[in-house]
CSV table of C-alpha atoms and ligand atoms in Angstrom, one decimal:
chain,number,residue,atom,x,y,z
A,16,MET,CA,-53.0,-173.2,154.7
A,17,GLN,CA,-55.5,-171.7,152.2
A,18,HIS,CA,-59.2,-172.0,153.0
A,19,GLU,CA,-62.4,-170.7,151.6
A,20,ILE,CA,-65.4,-169.4,153.5
A,21,LYS,CA,-68.8,-168.3,152.2
A,22,PHE,CA,-70.2,-165.1,153.6
A,23,GLY,CA,-73.7,-164.8,152.3
A,24,SER,CA,-73.2,-165.0,148.6
A,25,ARG,CA,-69.5,-164.1,148.6
A,26,MET,CA,-66.6,-166.5,148.7
A,27,VAL,CA,-63.6,-165.3,150.6
A,28,VAL,CA,-60.2,-167.0,150.5
A,29,PHE,CA,-58.1,-166.9,153.6
A,30,ASN,CA,-54.8,-168.2,155.0
A,31,LEU,CA,-55.1,-170.0,158.3
A,32,GLU,CA,-52.0,-170.4,160.4
A,33,TYR,CA,-51.7,-171.6,164.0
A,34,ARG,CA,-49.4,-169.7,166.3
A,35,LYS,CA,-48.5,-169.4,169.9
A,36,ARG,CA,-51.1,-166.9,170.8
A,37,LYS,CA,-54.2,-166.4,173.0
A,38,SER,CA,-56.8,-165.1,170.6
A,39,LEU,CA,-57.7,-165.1,166.9
A,40,GLY,CA,-56.1,-162.4,164.8
A,41,ILE,CA,-57.5,-161.3,161.4
A,42,LYS,CA,-55.7,-159.1,158.9
A,43,VAL,CA,-56.9,-158.0,155.4
A,44,HIS,CA,-54.1,-157.1,153.1
A,45,PRO,CA,-54.4,-154.7,150.1
A,46,ASP,CA,-54.2,-157.6,147.7
A,47,ASN,CA,-57.4,-159.0,149.3
A,48,LEU,CA,-55.6,-161.8,151.1
A,49,VAL,CA,-57.2,-162.5,154.4
A,50,GLU,CA,-54.7,-163.7,157.0
A,51,VAL,CA,-56.0,-165.5,160.0
A,52,LEU,CA,-53.8,-166.4,163.0
A,53,ALA,CA,-55.3,-168.8,165.4
A,54,PRO,CA,-54.0,-170.2,168.8
A,55,VAL,CA,-52.4,-173.6,168.4
A,56,ASP,CA,-55.2,-175.4,170.2
A,57,ALA,CA,-58.1,-173.7,168.4
A,58,LYS,CA,-60.6,-176.0,166.8
A,59,GLU,CA,-61.1,-175.3,163.1
A,60,HIS,CA,-64.9,-175.1,163.3
A,61,LYS,CA,-64.6,-172.5,166.2
A,62,VAL,CA,-62.3,-170.5,164.0
A,63,LEU,CA,-64.8,-170.6,161.2
A,64,GLU,CA,-67.6,-169.6,163.5
A,65,ARG,CA,-65.6,-166.6,164.7
A,66,LEU,CA,-64.8,-165.6,161.1
A,67,LYS,CA,-68.5,-165.7,160.2
A,68,GLU,CA,-69.2,-163.3,163.1
A,69,LYS,CA,-66.4,-161.0,161.7
A,70,ALA,CA,-67.7,-161.3,158.1
A,71,PRO,CA,-69.2,-157.8,157.9
A,72,TRP,CA,-65.8,-156.3,159.0
A,73,ILE,CA,-63.8,-158.5,156.7
A,74,LEU,CA,-66.0,-157.7,153.6
A,75,LYS,CA,-65.8,-154.0,154.4
A,76,GLN,CA,-62.0,-154.1,154.4
A,77,ILE,CA,-61.9,-156.0,151.2
A,78,ASP,CA,-64.3,-153.6,149.5
A,79,HIS,CA,-62.3,-150.7,150.8
A,80,PHE,CA,-59.2,-152.0,149.1
A,81,ASN,CA,-61.0,-153.0,145.9
A,82,THR,CA,-62.6,-149.6,145.3
A,83,TYR,CA,-59.4,-147.8,146.4
A,84,LYS,CA,-57.4,-148.9,143.4
A,85,PRO,CA,-56.7,-147.5,140.0
A,86,SER,CA,-57.5,-149.0,136.6
A,87,THR,CA,-56.7,-147.0,133.5
A,88,PRO,CA,-57.4,-148.3,130.1
A,89,ALA,CA,-54.6,-148.7,127.5
A,90,ARG,CA,-54.0,-145.8,125.1
A,91,ARG,CA,-52.8,-145.8,121.5
A,92,PHE,CA,-51.6,-142.2,121.1
A,93,ILE,CA,-53.5,-141.2,118.0
A,94,ASN,CA,-55.2,-137.9,117.1
A,95,GLY,CA,-58.6,-137.4,118.7
A,96,GLU,CA,-58.1,-140.0,121.4
A,97,THR,CA,-59.2,-138.7,124.8
A,98,HIS,CA,-56.9,-138.4,127.8
A,99,LEU,CA,-57.9,-137.4,131.3
A,100,TYR,CA,-56.5,-134.5,133.3
A,101,LEU,CA,-58.0,-133.3,136.6
A,102,GLY,CA,-61.2,-135.2,135.9
A,103,ARG,CA,-61.7,-133.8,132.4
A,104,GLN,CA,-61.4,-135.4,129.0
A,105,TYR,CA,-59.0,-133.8,126.6
A,106,ARG,CA,-58.7,-134.7,122.9
A,107,LEU,CA,-55.2,-135.5,121.7
A,108,LYS,CA,-53.7,-133.2,119.1
A,109,ILE,CA,-50.4,-134.4,117.8
A,110,VAL,CA,-48.2,-131.7,116.2
A,111,PRO,CA,-44.8,-132.7,114.7
A,112,ASP,CA,-42.5,-129.9,115.8
A,113,LYS,CA,-38.9,-128.9,116.4
A,114,ILE,CA,-39.5,-128.8,120.1
A,115,ASP,CA,-41.3,-131.1,122.6
A,116,ALA,CA,-44.1,-129.5,124.6
A,117,VAL,CA,-47.4,-130.6,126.2
A,118,LYS,CA,-50.3,-128.3,126.9
A,119,ALA,CA,-53.9,-128.9,128.0
A,120,TYR,CA,-56.1,-126.2,126.7
A,121,ARG,CA,-59.8,-125.8,126.0
A,122,GLY,CA,-60.5,-129.5,125.9
A,123,GLN,CA,-57.5,-130.3,123.7
A,124,LEU,CA,-54.3,-131.9,124.8
A,125,TRP,CA,-51.6,-130.5,122.5
A,126,MET,CA,-48.6,-132.6,122.1
A,127,HIS,CA,-45.8,-131.0,120.1
A,128,SER,CA,-43.1,-133.6,119.4
A,129,GLN,CA,-39.9,-134.0,117.5
A,130,ASN,CA,-40.7,-137.7,117.1
A,131,PRO,CA,-44.4,-138.3,117.3
A,132,GLU,CA,-44.3,-142.1,117.6
A,133,PRO,CA,-46.8,-143.7,120.1
A,134,GLU,CA,-44.0,-144.9,122.4
A,135,VAL,CA,-42.3,-141.5,122.4
A,136,LEU,CA,-45.6,-139.7,123.0
A,137,LYS,CA,-46.4,-142.1,125.8
A,138,LYS,CA,-43.2,-141.3,127.6
A,139,GLN,CA,-43.6,-137.5,126.9
A,140,LEU,CA,-47.1,-137.5,128.4
A,141,GLU,CA,-46.0,-139.6,131.4
A,142,ILE,CA,-43.3,-137.0,132.2
A,143,TRP,CA,-45.9,-134.2,131.8
A,144,TYR,CA,-48.4,-136.0,134.1
A,145,LYS,CA,-45.7,-136.5,136.7
A,146,HIS,CA,-44.7,-132.9,136.6
A,147,LYS,CA,-48.3,-131.8,137.0
A,148,ALA,CA,-48.9,-134.3,139.7
A,149,SER,CA,-46.0,-132.9,141.8
A,150,VAL,CA,-47.3,-129.3,141.4
A,151,VAL,CA,-51.0,-130.1,142.0
A,152,PHE,CA,-50.6,-132.6,144.9
A,153,THR,CA,-48.1,-130.3,146.7
A,154,GLU,CA,-50.6,-127.4,146.5
A,155,LEU,CA,-53.5,-129.5,147.6
A,156,LEU,CA,-51.6,-131.0,150.6
A,157,GLU,CA,-50.7,-127.5,151.7
A,158,GLU,CA,-54.3,-126.4,151.4
A,159,VAL,CA,-55.6,-129.3,153.4
A,160,LEU,CA,-53.0,-129.5,156.2
A,161,PRO,CA,-54.4,-126.6,158.3
A,162,LYS,CA,-57.5,-128.7,158.8
A,163,PHE,CA,-55.4,-131.1,160.8
A,164,LYS,CA,-53.8,-128.5,163.0
A,165,ARG,CA,-55.4,-129.6,166.2
A,166,TYR,CA,-54.4,-133.3,165.7
A,167,LYS,CA,-50.8,-132.3,165.9
A,168,ILE,CA,-49.5,-134.5,163.1
A,169,SER,CA,-46.1,-133.6,161.8
A,170,THR,CA,-45.9,-132.2,158.3
A,171,PRO,CA,-45.8,-135.2,156.0
A,172,VAL,CA,-43.2,-135.9,153.4
A,173,LEU,CA,-44.9,-136.3,150.0
A,174,SER,CA,-43.8,-139.0,147.5
A,175,ILE,CA,-45.4,-139.5,144.1
A,176,ARG,CA,-45.2,-142.9,142.5
A,177,THR,CA,-47.1,-145.0,140.0
A,178,MET,CA,-48.8,-147.8,141.9
A,179,SER,CA,-50.9,-150.5,140.4
A,180,LYS,CA,-53.1,-151.3,143.5
A,181,ARG,CA,-53.5,-148.1,145.5
A,182,TRP,CA,-54.4,-144.5,145.1
A,183,GLY,CA,-52.4,-143.6,148.2
A,184,SER,CA,-50.8,-144.9,151.2
A,185,CYS,CA,-48.8,-143.7,154.2
A,186,THR,CA,-46.1,-144.8,156.5
A,187,PRO,CA,-46.0,-144.6,160.3
A,188,ALA,CA,-43.1,-142.2,159.9
A,189,GLY,CA,-45.4,-139.7,158.2
A,190,ARG,CA,-44.6,-140.2,154.6
A,191,ILE,CA,-47.6,-139.9,152.3
A,192,ILE,CA,-47.4,-141.7,149.0
A,193,LEU,CA,-49.8,-140.7,146.2
A,194,ASN,CA,-50.3,-142.4,142.9
A,195,THR,CA,-49.3,-140.4,139.9
A,196,GLU,CA,-52.5,-141.6,138.1
A,197,LEU,CA,-54.5,-139.4,140.5
A,198,ILE,CA,-53.6,-136.4,138.4
A,199,LYS,CA,-56.3,-137.7,136.0
A,200,ALA,CA,-59.0,-137.5,138.7
A,201,PRO,CA,-61.0,-134.4,139.8
A,202,LYS,CA,-59.3,-132.1,142.3
A,203,GLY,CA,-61.9,-133.0,145.0
A,204,SER,CA,-61.0,-136.7,144.6
A,205,ILE,CA,-57.3,-136.0,144.9
A,206,GLU,CA,-58.2,-134.0,148.0
A,207,TYR,CA,-60.2,-137.0,149.3
A,208,VAL,CA,-57.2,-139.3,149.0
A,209,ILE,CA,-54.9,-136.8,150.7
A,210,ILE,CA,-57.4,-136.3,153.5
A,211,HIS,CA,-57.8,-140.1,153.8
A,212,GLU,CA,-54.1,-140.6,154.2
A,213,LEU,CA,-53.7,-137.7,156.6
A,214,CYS,CA,-56.5,-139.2,158.7
A,215,HIS,CA,-54.4,-142.4,158.8
A,216,LEU,CA,-51.6,-140.4,160.5
A,217,VAL,CA,-54.1,-139.8,163.4
A,218,HIS,CA,-55.9,-143.3,163.3
A,219,HIS,CA,-54.0,-146.1,161.6
A,220,ASN,CA,-57.0,-148.4,160.8
A,221,HIS,CA,-60.4,-147.9,159.4
A,222,THR,CA,-62.0,-147.7,162.8
A,223,ARG,CA,-65.2,-145.7,163.7
A,224,ALA,CA,-62.9,-142.9,165.0
A,225,PHE,CA,-61.1,-142.8,161.6
A,226,GLN,CA,-64.5,-142.6,159.7
A,227,ASN,CA,-65.6,-139.8,162.1
A,228,LEU,CA,-62.5,-137.8,161.6
A,229,GLN,CA,-62.6,-138.2,157.8
A,230,SER,CA,-66.3,-137.1,157.7
A,231,ARG,CA,-65.5,-134.1,160.0
A,232,ILE,CA,-62.6,-132.9,157.7
A,233,MET,CA,-64.5,-133.7,154.4
A,234,PRO,CA,-68.2,-134.2,154.9
A,235,ASP,CA,-68.8,-135.1,151.3
A,236,TRP,CA,-65.9,-137.5,151.0
A,237,SER,CA,-68.0,-140.4,149.6
A,238,LYS,CA,-69.1,-138.3,146.6
A,239,TRP,CA,-65.4,-137.7,145.7
A,240,LYS,CA,-64.5,-141.3,146.3
A,241,ASP,CA,-67.3,-142.3,143.9
A,242,ARG,CA,-66.1,-139.8,141.3
A,243,LEU,CA,-62.6,-141.2,141.6
A,244,GLU,CA,-63.8,-144.7,140.7
A,245,TYR,CA,-66.1,-143.3,137.9
A,246,SER,CA,-63.6,-140.9,136.4
A,247,LEU,CA,-60.9,-143.4,135.8
A,248,ALA,CA,-63.0,-146.4,134.9
B,12,ZN,ZN1,-57.3,-146.3,154.4
């Protein structure tokens, strides 16, 4: 059943289900859905009371998911339009040519194309971003990994994918999934996402222990997290 609860000035929607269990369980999903599992005999006002107590934690999880997701504006693929690469703006220069090639150089993004139609250029640039992502993310992961040596995590397998809701995620089996779109962010921000996910291989949730580890590995992580949101906004 879907309910709403007011935490201060904020309205939070949650799903309440009754189960055979002893205590209240609360989960916040990446799509902001709050799932509440209550014991079968729990009184609704007691559940709400308990949720109010947990409000700071719930809001923190929701905010974490909200800020940790990409939003890139639509592009038209015309000359002079700016495109991001590693946190910098590049001006598009479209060159009809006998070969296809993309190059970012001194603030210009040169796109040589046999068929310079917007849809074709869009595909061409996506392929270039994907290629760059795989090179840069692999390099950064290798750079960062030694910092986790004493936590004895196994070397993660890296996947790169376009995701609409997350910058990165990881699986318990040690796979790290990074969003292709991250290639548009500054290197420090990409490093932050990699470190964030690697910390999850040590601590699965956003506990105090997780926060401490993240700050130990990357003391200025919040600056790079902010830049991530700013750079792609
Ligand atoms: Zn996380």
